[in-house]
PDB file of C-alpha atoms in Angstrom:
ATOM      1  CA  GLN A 237      -7.655  -5.825  -7.948  1.00 84.00           C
ATOM      2  CA  VAL A 238      -9.508  -3.052  -8.648  1.00 86.00           C
ATOM      3  CA  GLN A 239     -10.461  -0.208  -5.897  1.00 90.00           C
ATOM      4  CA  VAL A 240     -10.541   3.278  -5.000  1.00 94.00           C
ATOM      5  CA  VAL A 241      -8.649   5.061  -2.161  1.00 94.00           C
ATOM      6  CA  GLU A 242      -9.683   8.109  -0.730  1.00 94.00           C
ATOM      7  CA  SER A 243      -6.875  10.251   0.592  1.00 95.00           C
ATOM      8  CA  GLY A 244      -6.892  14.378   1.709  1.00 97.00           C
ATOM      9  CA  GLY A 245      -8.951  14.432   4.907  1.00 97.00           C
ATOM     10  CA  GLY A 246      -7.936  15.983   8.191  1.00 97.00           C
ATOM     11  CA  SER A 247      -8.906  18.591  10.891  1.00 98.00           C
ATOM     12  CA  VAL A 248      -9.641  22.213   9.879  1.00 98.00           C
ATOM     13  CA  GLN A 249     -10.994  25.106  11.273  1.00 98.00           C
ATOM     14  CA  ALA A 250     -14.267  26.879  10.041  1.00 98.00           C
ATOM     15  CA  GLY A 251     -13.508  28.520   6.829  1.00 98.00           C
ATOM     16  CA  GLY A 252     -10.580  26.479   5.925  1.00 98.00           C
ATOM     17  CA  SER A 253     -10.243  23.980   2.941  1.00 98.00           C
ATOM     18  CA  LEU A 254      -9.209  20.380   1.857  1.00 98.00           C
ATOM     19  CA  LYS A 255      -9.096  18.765  -1.584  1.00 98.00           C
ATOM     20  CA  LEU A 256      -9.863  15.151  -1.075  1.00 98.00           C
ATOM     21  CA  SER A 257      -8.912  12.331  -4.124  1.00 97.00           C
ATOM     22  CA  CYS A 258      -9.909   9.333  -4.756  1.00 95.00           C
ATOM     23  CA  ALA A 259      -7.137   7.476  -6.657  1.00 94.00           C
ATOM     24  CA  ALA A 260      -8.459   4.356  -8.940  1.00 91.00           C
ATOM     25  CA  SER A 261      -6.089   1.048  -8.749  1.00 87.00           C
ATOM     26  CA  GLY A 262      -6.537  -1.365 -11.645  1.00 86.00           C
ATOM     27  CA  GLY A 263      -8.665   0.446 -13.827  1.00 85.00           C
ATOM     28  CA  ASN A 264     -10.196   3.907 -14.678  1.00 85.00           C
ATOM     29  CA  PHE A 265     -13.416   5.847 -14.508  1.00 88.00           C
ATOM     30  CA  ARG A 266     -13.232   6.670 -18.384  1.00 87.00           C
ATOM     31  CA  GLY A 267     -17.313   6.585 -19.126  1.00 88.00           C
ATOM     32  CA  CYS A 268     -18.851   6.099 -15.909  1.00 93.00           C
ATOM     33  CA  GLY A 269     -19.671   8.545 -12.938  1.00 93.00           C
ATOM     34  CA  ILE A 270     -18.070   9.362  -9.713  1.00 94.00           C
ATOM     35  CA  ALA A 271     -19.391  10.853  -6.499  1.00 97.00           C
ATOM     36  CA  TRP A 272     -18.375  11.785  -3.105  1.00 98.00           C
ATOM     37  CA  TYR A 273     -20.912  10.719   0.081  1.00 98.00           C
ATOM     38  CA  ARG A 274     -20.531  11.768   3.611  1.00 98.00           C
ATOM     39  CA  GLN A 275     -21.482  10.190   6.834  1.00 98.00           C
ATOM     40  CA  ALA A 276     -21.557  11.919  10.473  1.00 97.00           C
ATOM     41  CA  PRO A 277     -21.835  10.341  13.529  1.00 92.00           C
ATOM     42  CA  GLY A 278     -25.780   9.363  14.049  1.00 95.00           C
ATOM     43  CA  LYS A 279     -26.752  10.336  10.854  1.00 97.00           C
ATOM     44  CA  GLU A 280     -27.287   8.423   7.318  1.00 97.00           C
ATOM     45  CA  ARG A 281     -24.814   8.661   4.585  1.00 97.00           C
ATOM     46  CA  GLU A 282     -25.741  11.562   2.157  1.00 98.00           C
ATOM     47  CA  LEU A 283     -24.969  12.111  -1.142  1.00 98.00           C
ATOM     48  CA  VAL A 284     -22.478  15.314  -1.156  1.00 98.00           C
ATOM     49  CA  SER A 285     -21.845  15.642  -4.984  1.00 98.00           C
ATOM     50  CA  SER A 286     -21.821  13.850  -8.490  1.00 98.00           C
ATOM     51  CA  LEU A 287     -20.167  14.048 -11.818  1.00 96.00           C
ATOM     52  CA  SER A 288     -21.947  11.920 -14.588  1.00 94.00           C
ATOM     53  CA  SER A 289     -19.618  10.745 -17.684  1.00 92.00           C
ATOM     54  CA  ALA A 290     -21.096  13.487 -19.624  1.00 93.00           C
ATOM     55  CA  GLY A 291     -19.774  15.927 -17.463  1.00 93.00           C
ATOM     56  CA  ALA A 292     -22.925  16.892 -15.605  1.00 97.00           C
ATOM     57  CA  THR A 293     -22.599  17.770 -11.869  1.00 98.00           C
ATOM     58  CA  THR A 294     -24.396  17.450  -8.660  1.00 98.00           C
ATOM     59  CA  TYR A 295     -24.585  18.971  -5.193  1.00 98.00           C
ATOM     60  CA  ALA A 296     -25.934  18.759  -2.226  1.00 98.00           C
ATOM     61  CA  ASP A 297     -27.787  22.168  -1.028  1.00 98.00           C
ATOM     62  CA  SER A 298     -25.827  22.318   1.822  1.00 98.00           C
ATOM     63  CA  VAL A 299     -22.669  22.400   0.090  1.00 98.00           C
ATOM     64  CA  LYS A 300     -23.517  24.501  -2.987  1.00 98.00           C
ATOM     65  CA  GLY A 301     -20.826  27.503  -3.936  1.00 98.00           C
ATOM     66  CA  ARG A 302     -18.174  25.779  -1.189  1.00 98.00           C
ATOM     67  CA  PHE A 303     -17.616  22.402  -2.775  1.00 98.00           C
ATOM     68  CA  THR A 304     -16.156  21.293  -6.322  1.00 98.00           C
ATOM     69  CA  ILE A 305     -16.172  17.993  -7.859  1.00 98.00           C
ATOM     70  CA  SER A 306     -13.681  17.689 -10.772  1.00 95.00           C
ATOM     71  CA  ARG A 307     -11.774  14.507 -12.110  1.00 92.00           C
ATOM     72  CA  ASP A 308      -8.481  14.409 -14.054  1.00 90.00           C
ATOM     73  CA  ASN A 309      -7.611  13.957 -17.730  1.00 81.00           C
ATOM     74  CA  ALA A 310      -6.702  10.444 -17.253  1.00 83.00           C
ATOM     75  CA  GLN A 311      -9.609   9.925 -15.551  1.00 82.00           C
ATOM     76  CA  THR A 312      -7.992   7.965 -12.475  1.00 88.00           C
ATOM     77  CA  THR A 313      -8.348  10.312  -9.743  1.00 94.00           C
ATOM     78  CA  HIS A 314     -11.119  12.480  -8.778  1.00 94.00           C
ATOM     79  CA  TYR A 315     -11.457  15.338  -6.167  1.00 97.00           C
ATOM     80  CA  LEU A 316     -13.659  17.250  -4.182  1.00 98.00           C
ATOM     81  CA  GLN A 317     -12.563  20.763  -3.522  1.00 98.00           C
ATOM     82  CA  MET A 318     -14.109  22.010  -0.253  1.00 98.00           C
ATOM     83  CA  ASN A 319     -13.858  25.798   0.665  1.00 98.00           C
ATOM     84  CA  ASN A 320     -15.218  27.547   3.671  1.00 98.00           C
ATOM     85  CA  LEU A 321     -16.165  24.590   5.482  1.00 98.00           C
ATOM     86  CA  LYS A 322     -18.066  24.675   8.485  1.00 98.00           C
ATOM     87  CA  SER A 323     -18.576  22.539  11.476  1.00 97.00           C
ATOM     88  CA  GLU A 324     -21.453  20.718   9.958  1.00 97.00           C
ATOM     89  CA  ASP A 325     -19.437  19.158   7.570  1.00 98.00           C
ATOM     90  CA  THR A 326     -17.516  17.175   9.965  1.00 98.00           C
ATOM     91  CA  ALA A 327     -17.907  13.595   8.522  1.00 98.00           C
ATOM     92  CA  VAL A 328     -16.342  10.290   7.198  1.00 98.00           C
ATOM     93  CA  TYR A 329     -16.364  11.502   3.221  1.00 98.00           C
ATOM     94  CA  TYR A 330     -16.733   8.286   0.911  1.00 98.00           C
ATOM     95  CA  CYS A 331     -15.653   8.016  -2.949  1.00 96.00           C
ATOM     96  CA  GLN A 332     -17.881   6.210  -5.207  1.00 95.00           C
ATOM     97  CA  ALA A 333     -16.606   5.404  -8.661  1.00 93.00           C
ATOM     98  CA  GLY A 334     -17.757   3.358 -11.379  1.00 92.00           C
ATOM     99  CA  MET A 335     -15.100   1.449 -13.765  1.00 91.00           C
ATOM    100  CA  GLY A 336     -15.262  -1.231 -16.222  1.00 88.00           C
ATOM    101  CA  PHE A 337     -17.398  -1.979 -19.189  1.00 88.00           C
ATOM    102  CA  ASN A 338     -20.189  -2.025 -17.042  1.00 91.00           C
ATOM    103  CA  CYS A 339     -19.460   0.582 -14.890  1.00 92.00           C
ATOM    104  CA  PHE A 340     -19.686  -1.419 -11.531  1.00 92.00           C
ATOM    105  CA  TYR A 341     -19.521   1.217  -8.907  1.00 94.00           C
ATOM    106  CA  TYR A 342     -16.626   0.771  -6.079  1.00 95.00           C
ATOM    107  CA  TRP A 343     -16.370   2.410  -2.361  1.00 96.00           C
ATOM    108  CA  GLY A 344     -13.951   3.501  -1.085  1.00 95.00           C
ATOM    109  CA  ARG A 345     -13.089   3.425   3.099  1.00 96.00           C
ATOM    110  CA  GLY A 346     -13.701   6.759   3.500  1.00 97.00           C
ATOM    111  CA  THR A 347     -11.371   9.458   4.877  1.00 97.00           C
ATOM    112  CA  GLN A 348     -12.129  11.685   8.009  1.00 98.00           C
ATOM    113  CA  VAL A 349     -12.973  15.501   7.805  1.00 98.00           C
ATOM    114  CA  THR A 350     -13.174  17.293  11.362  1.00 98.00           C
ATOM    115  CA  VAL A 351     -14.195  20.956  11.221  1.00 98.00           C
ATOM    116  CA  SER A 352     -14.006  22.756  14.206  1.00 97.00           C
ATOM    117  CA  SER A 353     -15.028  26.088  14.912  1.00 90.00           C
TER     118      SER A 353
END
């Protein structure tokens, strides 16, 4: 069964760091794009960062300079390094990853990030 699973969420004080991971099961991300989204209580899900198969990255303005998206060489895990966290970063973070010859996109179930001020 093909799926993606997030890990690495938790509680941290403002100014701290967390590194989220998104692991592929039953496939890999080779040739496909990956992304991280987040959804805070009462708000819509928003795109935080993306990484195309060609290596192009995008970041939401609110996280530029603080978050970094990457993936491992085997392209079975991708990461979101989050530094200088702020209370407004509190949300459930979801990974989205394309896998397979047609890059069908899979969603993880989410991991909670809570930043206290």
